[in-house]
Coordinates of C-alpha atoms and ligand atoms in Angstrom, one line a residue:
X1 CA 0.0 0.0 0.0
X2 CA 0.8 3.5 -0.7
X3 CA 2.3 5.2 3.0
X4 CA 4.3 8.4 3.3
X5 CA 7.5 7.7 6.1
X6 CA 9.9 10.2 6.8
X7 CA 13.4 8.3 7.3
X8 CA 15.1 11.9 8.3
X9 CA 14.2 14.8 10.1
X10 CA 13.5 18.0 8.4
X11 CA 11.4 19.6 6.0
X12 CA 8.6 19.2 3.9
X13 CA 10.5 17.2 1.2
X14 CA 11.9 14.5 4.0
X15 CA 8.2 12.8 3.3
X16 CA 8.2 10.4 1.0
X17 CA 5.3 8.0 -0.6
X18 CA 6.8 4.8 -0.2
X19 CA 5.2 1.7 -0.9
X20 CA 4.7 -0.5 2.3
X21 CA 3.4 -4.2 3.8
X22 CA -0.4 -3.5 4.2
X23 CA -0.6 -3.5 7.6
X24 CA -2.6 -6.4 10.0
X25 CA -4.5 -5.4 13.1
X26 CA -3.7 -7.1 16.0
X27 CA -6.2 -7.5 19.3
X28 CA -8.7 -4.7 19.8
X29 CA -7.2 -3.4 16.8
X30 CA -9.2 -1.9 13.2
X31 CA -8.0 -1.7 9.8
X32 CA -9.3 1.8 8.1
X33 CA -9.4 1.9 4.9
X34 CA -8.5 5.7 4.6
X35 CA -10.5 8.0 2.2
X36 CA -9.2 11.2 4.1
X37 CA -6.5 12.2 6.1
X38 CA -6.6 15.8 8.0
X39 CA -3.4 17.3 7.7
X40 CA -2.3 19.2 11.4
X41 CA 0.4 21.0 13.2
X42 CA 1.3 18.1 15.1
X43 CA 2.6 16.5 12.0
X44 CA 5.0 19.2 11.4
X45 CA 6.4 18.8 14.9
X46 CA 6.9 15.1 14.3
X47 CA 8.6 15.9 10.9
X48 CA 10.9 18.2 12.1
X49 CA 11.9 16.6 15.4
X50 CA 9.8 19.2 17.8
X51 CA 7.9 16.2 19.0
X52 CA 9.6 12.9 19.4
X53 CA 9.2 9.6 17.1
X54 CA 11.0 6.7 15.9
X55 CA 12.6 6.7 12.7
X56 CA 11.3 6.0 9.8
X57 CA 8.3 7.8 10.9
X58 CA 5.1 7.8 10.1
X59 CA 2.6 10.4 9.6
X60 CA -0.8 11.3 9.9
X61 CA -3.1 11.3 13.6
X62 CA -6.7 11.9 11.7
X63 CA -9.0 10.1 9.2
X64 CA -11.7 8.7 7.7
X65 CA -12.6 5.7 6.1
X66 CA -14.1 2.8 6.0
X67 CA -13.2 -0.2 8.3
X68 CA -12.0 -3.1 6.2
X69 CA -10.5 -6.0 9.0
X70 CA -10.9 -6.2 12.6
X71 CA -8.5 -8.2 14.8
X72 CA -9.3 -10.2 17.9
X73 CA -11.7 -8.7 20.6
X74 CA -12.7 -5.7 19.0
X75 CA -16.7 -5.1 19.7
X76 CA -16.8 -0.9 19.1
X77 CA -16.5 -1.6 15.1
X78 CA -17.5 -4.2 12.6
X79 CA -16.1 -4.7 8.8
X80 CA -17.5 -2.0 6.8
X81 CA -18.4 0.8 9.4
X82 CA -17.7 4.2 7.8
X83 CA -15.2 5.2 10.9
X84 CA -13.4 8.3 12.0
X85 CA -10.5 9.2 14.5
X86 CA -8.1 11.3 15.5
X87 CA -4.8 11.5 18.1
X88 CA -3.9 8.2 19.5
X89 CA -2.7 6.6 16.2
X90 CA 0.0 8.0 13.8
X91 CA -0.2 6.4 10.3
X92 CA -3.1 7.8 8.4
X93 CA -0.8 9.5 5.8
X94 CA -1.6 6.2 4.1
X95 CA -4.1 4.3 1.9
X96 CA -4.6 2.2 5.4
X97 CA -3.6 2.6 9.0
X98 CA -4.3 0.7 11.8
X99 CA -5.9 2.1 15.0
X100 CA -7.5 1.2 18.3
X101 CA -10.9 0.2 17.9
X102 CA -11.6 2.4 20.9
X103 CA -10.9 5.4 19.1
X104 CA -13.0 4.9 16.2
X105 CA -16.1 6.5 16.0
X106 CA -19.5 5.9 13.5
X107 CA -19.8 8.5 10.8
X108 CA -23.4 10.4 10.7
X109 CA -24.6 9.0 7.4
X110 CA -24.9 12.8 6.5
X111 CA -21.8 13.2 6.6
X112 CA -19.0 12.9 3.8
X113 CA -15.8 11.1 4.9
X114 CA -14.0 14.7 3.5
X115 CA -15.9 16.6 6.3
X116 CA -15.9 13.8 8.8
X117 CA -11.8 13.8 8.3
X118 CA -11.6 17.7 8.6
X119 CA -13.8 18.1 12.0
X120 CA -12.2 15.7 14.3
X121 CA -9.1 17.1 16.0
X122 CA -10.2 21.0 15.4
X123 CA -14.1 20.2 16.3
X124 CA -13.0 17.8 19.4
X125 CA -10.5 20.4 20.7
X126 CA -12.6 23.2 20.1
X127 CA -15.3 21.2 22.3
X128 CA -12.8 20.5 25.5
X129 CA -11.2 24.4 25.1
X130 CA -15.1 25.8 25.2
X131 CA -16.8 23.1 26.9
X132 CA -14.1 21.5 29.5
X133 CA -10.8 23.4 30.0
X134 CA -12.5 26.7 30.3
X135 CA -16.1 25.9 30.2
X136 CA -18.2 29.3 28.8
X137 CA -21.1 30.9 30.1
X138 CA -22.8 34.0 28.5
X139 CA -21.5 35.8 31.2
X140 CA -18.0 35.1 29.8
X141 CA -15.9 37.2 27.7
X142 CA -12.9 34.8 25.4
X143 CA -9.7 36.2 23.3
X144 CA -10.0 33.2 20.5
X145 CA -6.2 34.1 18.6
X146 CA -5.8 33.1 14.5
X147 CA -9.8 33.3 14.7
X148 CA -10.0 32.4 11.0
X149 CA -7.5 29.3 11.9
X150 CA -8.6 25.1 11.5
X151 CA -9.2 25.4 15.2
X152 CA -9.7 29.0 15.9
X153 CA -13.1 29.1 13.6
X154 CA -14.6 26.0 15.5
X155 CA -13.5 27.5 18.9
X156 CA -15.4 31.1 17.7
X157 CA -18.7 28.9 16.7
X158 CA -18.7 27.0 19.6
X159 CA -18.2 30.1 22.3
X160 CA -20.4 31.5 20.5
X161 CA -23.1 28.2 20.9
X162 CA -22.1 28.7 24.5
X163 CA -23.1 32.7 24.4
X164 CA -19.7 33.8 25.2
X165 CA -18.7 37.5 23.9
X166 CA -15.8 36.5 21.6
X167 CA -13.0 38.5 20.4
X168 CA -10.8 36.6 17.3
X169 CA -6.8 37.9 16.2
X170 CA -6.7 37.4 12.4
X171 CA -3.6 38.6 10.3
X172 CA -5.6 39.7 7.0
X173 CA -9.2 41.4 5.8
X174 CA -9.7 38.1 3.9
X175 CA -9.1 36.3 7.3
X176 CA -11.5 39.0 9.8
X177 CA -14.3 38.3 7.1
X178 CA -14.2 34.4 7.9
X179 CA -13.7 35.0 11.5
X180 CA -17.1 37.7 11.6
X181 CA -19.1 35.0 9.1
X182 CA -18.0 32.0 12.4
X183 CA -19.9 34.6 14.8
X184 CA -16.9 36.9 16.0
X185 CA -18.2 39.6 17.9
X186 CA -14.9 42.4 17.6
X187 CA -12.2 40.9 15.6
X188 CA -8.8 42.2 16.2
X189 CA -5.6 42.8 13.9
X190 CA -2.7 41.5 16.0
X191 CA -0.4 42.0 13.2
X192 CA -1.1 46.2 12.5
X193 CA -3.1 46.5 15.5
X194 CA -1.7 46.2 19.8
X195 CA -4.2 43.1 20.7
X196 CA -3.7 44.3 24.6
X197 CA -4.4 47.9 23.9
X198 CA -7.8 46.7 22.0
X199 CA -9.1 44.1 24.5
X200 CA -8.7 46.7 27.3
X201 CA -10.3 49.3 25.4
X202 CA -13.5 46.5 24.8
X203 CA -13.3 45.3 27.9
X204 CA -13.2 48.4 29.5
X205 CA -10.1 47.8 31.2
X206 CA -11.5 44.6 32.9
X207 CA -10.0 42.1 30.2
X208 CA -10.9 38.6 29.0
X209 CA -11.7 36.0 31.0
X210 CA -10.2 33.2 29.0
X211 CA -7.5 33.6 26.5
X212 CA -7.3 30.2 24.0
X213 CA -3.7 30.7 22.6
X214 CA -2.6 28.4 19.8
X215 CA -0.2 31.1 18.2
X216 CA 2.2 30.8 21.1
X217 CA 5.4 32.8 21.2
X218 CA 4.2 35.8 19.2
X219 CA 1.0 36.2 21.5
X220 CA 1.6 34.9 24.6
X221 CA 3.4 37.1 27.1
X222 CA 1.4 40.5 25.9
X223 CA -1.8 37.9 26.5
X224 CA -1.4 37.5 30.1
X225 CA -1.8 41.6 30.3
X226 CA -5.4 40.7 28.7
X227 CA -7.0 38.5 31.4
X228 CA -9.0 39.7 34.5
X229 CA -8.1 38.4 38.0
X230 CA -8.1 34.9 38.8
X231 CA -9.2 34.3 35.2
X232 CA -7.3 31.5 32.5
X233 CA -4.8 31.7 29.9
X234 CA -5.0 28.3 27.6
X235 CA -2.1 27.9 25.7
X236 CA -2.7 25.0 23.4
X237 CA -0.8 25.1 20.5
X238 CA 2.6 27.4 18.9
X239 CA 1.9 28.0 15.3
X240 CA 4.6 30.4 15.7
X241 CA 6.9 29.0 18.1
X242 CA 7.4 27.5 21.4
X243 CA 6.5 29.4 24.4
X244 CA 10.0 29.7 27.0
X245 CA 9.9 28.8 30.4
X246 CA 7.8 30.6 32.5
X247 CA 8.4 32.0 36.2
X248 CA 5.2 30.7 37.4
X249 CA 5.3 34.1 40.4
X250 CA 4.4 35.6 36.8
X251 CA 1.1 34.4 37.2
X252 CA 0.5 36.0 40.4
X253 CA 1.6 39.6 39.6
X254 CA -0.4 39.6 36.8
X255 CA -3.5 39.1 38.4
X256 CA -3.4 35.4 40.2
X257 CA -4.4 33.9 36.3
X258 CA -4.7 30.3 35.6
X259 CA -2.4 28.6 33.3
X260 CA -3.4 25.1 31.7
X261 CA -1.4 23.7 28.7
X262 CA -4.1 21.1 27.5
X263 CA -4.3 18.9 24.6
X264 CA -6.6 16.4 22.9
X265 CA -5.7 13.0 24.0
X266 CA -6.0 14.1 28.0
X267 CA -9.2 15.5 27.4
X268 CA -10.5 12.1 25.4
X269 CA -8.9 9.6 27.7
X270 CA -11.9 7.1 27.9
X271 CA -14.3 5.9 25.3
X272 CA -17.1 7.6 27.0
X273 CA -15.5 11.2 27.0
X274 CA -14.4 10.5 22.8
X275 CA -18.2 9.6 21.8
X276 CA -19.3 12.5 24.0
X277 CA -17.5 15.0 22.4
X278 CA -17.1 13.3 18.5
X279 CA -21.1 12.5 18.5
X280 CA -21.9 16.2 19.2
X281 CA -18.4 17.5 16.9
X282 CA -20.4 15.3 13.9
X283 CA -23.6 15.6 14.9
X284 CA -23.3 19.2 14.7
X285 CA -21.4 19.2 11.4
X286 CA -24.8 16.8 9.7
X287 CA -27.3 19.2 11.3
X288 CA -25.1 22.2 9.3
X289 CA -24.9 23.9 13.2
X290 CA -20.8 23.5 13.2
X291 CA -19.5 24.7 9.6
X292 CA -16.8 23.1 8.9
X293 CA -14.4 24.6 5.9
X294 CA -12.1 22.9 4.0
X295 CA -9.5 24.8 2.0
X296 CA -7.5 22.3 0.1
X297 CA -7.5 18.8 -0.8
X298 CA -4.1 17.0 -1.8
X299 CA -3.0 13.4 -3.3
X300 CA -0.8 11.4 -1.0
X301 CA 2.0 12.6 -4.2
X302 CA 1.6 16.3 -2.8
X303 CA 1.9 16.0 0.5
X304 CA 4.9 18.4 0.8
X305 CA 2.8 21.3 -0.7
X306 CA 0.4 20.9 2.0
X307 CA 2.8 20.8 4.7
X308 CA 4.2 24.4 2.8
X309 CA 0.7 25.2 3.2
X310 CA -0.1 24.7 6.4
X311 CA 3.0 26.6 7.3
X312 CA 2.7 29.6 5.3
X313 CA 0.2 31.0 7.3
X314 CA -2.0 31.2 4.6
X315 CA -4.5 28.8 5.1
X316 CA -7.6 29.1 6.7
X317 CA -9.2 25.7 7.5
X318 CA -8.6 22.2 7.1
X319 CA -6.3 20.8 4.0
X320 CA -7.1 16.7 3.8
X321 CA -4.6 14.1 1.8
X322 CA -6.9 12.4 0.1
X323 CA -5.0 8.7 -1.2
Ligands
LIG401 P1 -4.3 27.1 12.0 O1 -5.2 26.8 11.0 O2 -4.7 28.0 13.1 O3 -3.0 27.7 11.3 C1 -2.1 28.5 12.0 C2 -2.6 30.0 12.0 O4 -1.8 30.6 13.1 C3 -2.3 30.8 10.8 O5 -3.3 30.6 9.8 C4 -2.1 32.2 11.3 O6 -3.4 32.9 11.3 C5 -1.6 31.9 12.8 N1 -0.2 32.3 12.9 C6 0.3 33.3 13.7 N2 1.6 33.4 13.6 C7 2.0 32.4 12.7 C8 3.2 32.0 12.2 N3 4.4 32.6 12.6 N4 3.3 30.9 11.3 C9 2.2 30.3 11.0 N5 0.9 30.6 11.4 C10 0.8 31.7 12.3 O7 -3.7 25.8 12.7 P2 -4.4 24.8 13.7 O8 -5.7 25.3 14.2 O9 -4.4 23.4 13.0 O10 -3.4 24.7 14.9 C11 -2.9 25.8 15.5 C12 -2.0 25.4 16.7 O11 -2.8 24.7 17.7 C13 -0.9 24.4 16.3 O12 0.3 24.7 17.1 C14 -1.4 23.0 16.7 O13 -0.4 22.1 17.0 C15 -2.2 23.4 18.0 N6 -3.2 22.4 18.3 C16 -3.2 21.9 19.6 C17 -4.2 21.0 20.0 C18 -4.2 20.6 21.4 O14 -5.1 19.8 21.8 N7 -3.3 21.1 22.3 C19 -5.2 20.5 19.0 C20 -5.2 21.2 17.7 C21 -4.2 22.1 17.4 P3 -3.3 34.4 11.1 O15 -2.8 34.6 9.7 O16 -4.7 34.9 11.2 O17 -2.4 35.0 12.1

């Protein structure tokens, strides 16, 4: 089967399609046939060494497709289901990857295995930011940076399904326009514009109450001047770099904040809490209340241009390998 493996660390062209063993699933293992792969951040950071792996890699934590074996013990899938996933398993940068059956999760029938692909890991970490880490009432007030971004547009539609006030950071008109259309209340230009002087001027000096970073170095420390009292900073992501260490006495002279660094996998860590959030992620995404953009679709071939995509900060939604 067609697979892209990265046998050295580096950039976009260190992917290669290879042609590999069609792979067997073992106990409480599935065998997706994949029809589409999302492509994410994470991948990058396995690419280029940020996050740690085994060489030759694999790549690829998202997909959806069609299950086509089961191994011993499995009893959440059967042969055939139309199946999506995301996070625990890295291979779906492939034509098939196996996965633990307990992350797979029935597709809606009205939804296409394009738009099933491009809502899991946004939609599910949008659902734990707005519904778990920092959970929004319409009392609430959120800072929601790259607004127009994969997860930044499902974070703005779901604070907004909670009745949150939201302010979005975008870096272009093109961008604010896609961040108003996903319910934005005042969207910000962090790039001409001082975000900090802006939120205190619409806040009335108060500030935010929760601040969902996944920009990282460029937004980060000017952020924590943004929050009121006691309230959370959520620094989940580094599209522009790593955050450095942080005095945590920090915290208390700028107002006793909350810091959480979350991610995905903590906040689906039993079978129970995935369903939870995927049923309502796709369930949303059939009944047309969570829009879900995708803005590109590449073969297997390209997948270096998508990774130069993703990158080059011009995107503004999902990009899916299709094999
Ligand atoms: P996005 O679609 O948001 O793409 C990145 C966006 O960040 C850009 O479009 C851009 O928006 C903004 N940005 C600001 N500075 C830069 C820069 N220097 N280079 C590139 N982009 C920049 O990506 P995702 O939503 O997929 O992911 C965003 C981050 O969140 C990643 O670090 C990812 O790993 C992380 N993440 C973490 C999860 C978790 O559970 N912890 C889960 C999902 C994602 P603009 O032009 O408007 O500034």
């Amino acid at each position: 089967m067609k697979q892209i493996q990265v046998d050295q660390l580096g950039g976009p062209d260190r992917m290669k399609l290879v042609d590999a063993p069609n792979p067997v699933p073992g106990p409480k293992q599935a065998l997706v046939e994949i029809k589409a792969a999302g492509v994410n951040f994470i991948d990058v950071y396995f690419r280029t060494g940020l996050y740690k792996g085994d060489l030759p890699l694999t790549l690829g934590q998202e997909a959806a497709g069609i299950v086509s074996a089961v191994g011993a013990d499995v009893t959440e899938v059967a042969v055939g289901d139309r199946v999506a996933y995301a996070i625990m398993a890295r291979g779906s940068y492939a034509a098939f990857a196996v996965v633990p059956a307990w992350q797979l999760v029935r597709i809606p029938d009205a939804v296409d295995f394009e738009h099933a692909a491009a809502a899991m890991l946004q939609g599910m970490t949008a659902h734990y930011l707005t519904h778990s880490t920092f959970p929004l009432s319409p009392s609430d007030t959120c800072l929601v940076h790259a607004a127009a971004g994969g997860a930044g547009r499902l974070i703005v539609q779901m604070a907004k399904m909670r009745g949150a006030r939201v302010f979005g950071t975008v870096s272009t008109e093109a961008k604010a326009a896609l961040a108003k259309a996903a319910g934005c209340d005042e969207v910000i230009f962090y790039t001409t514009q001082d975000f900090e002087v802006e939120v205190k001027r619409l806040t009335g000096g108060r500030g935010v109450d929760v601040i969902y970073d996944s920009v990282g170095v460029t937004t980060f420390l000017k952020g924590l001047n943004c929050i009121r009292p006691r309230g959370m900073m959520v620094a989940f992501g580094q599209s522009s770099g790593a955050v450095a260490p942080l005095d945590p006495s920090v915290l208390n002279v700028k107002g006793a904040l909350f810091l959480t660094r979350p991610s995905l996998g903590h906040y689906c860590a039993t079978r129970e809490e995935l369903l939870l959030r995927a049923r309502e992620v796709l369930g949303w995404t059939a009944s047309g209340k969570l829009n879900i953009r995708i803005d590109g679709t590449y073969p297997l071939s390209d997948v270096a241009q998508a990774h130069r995509d993703l990158e080059s900060r011009k995107t503004a939604g999902k990009l899916l390998l299709v094999p």
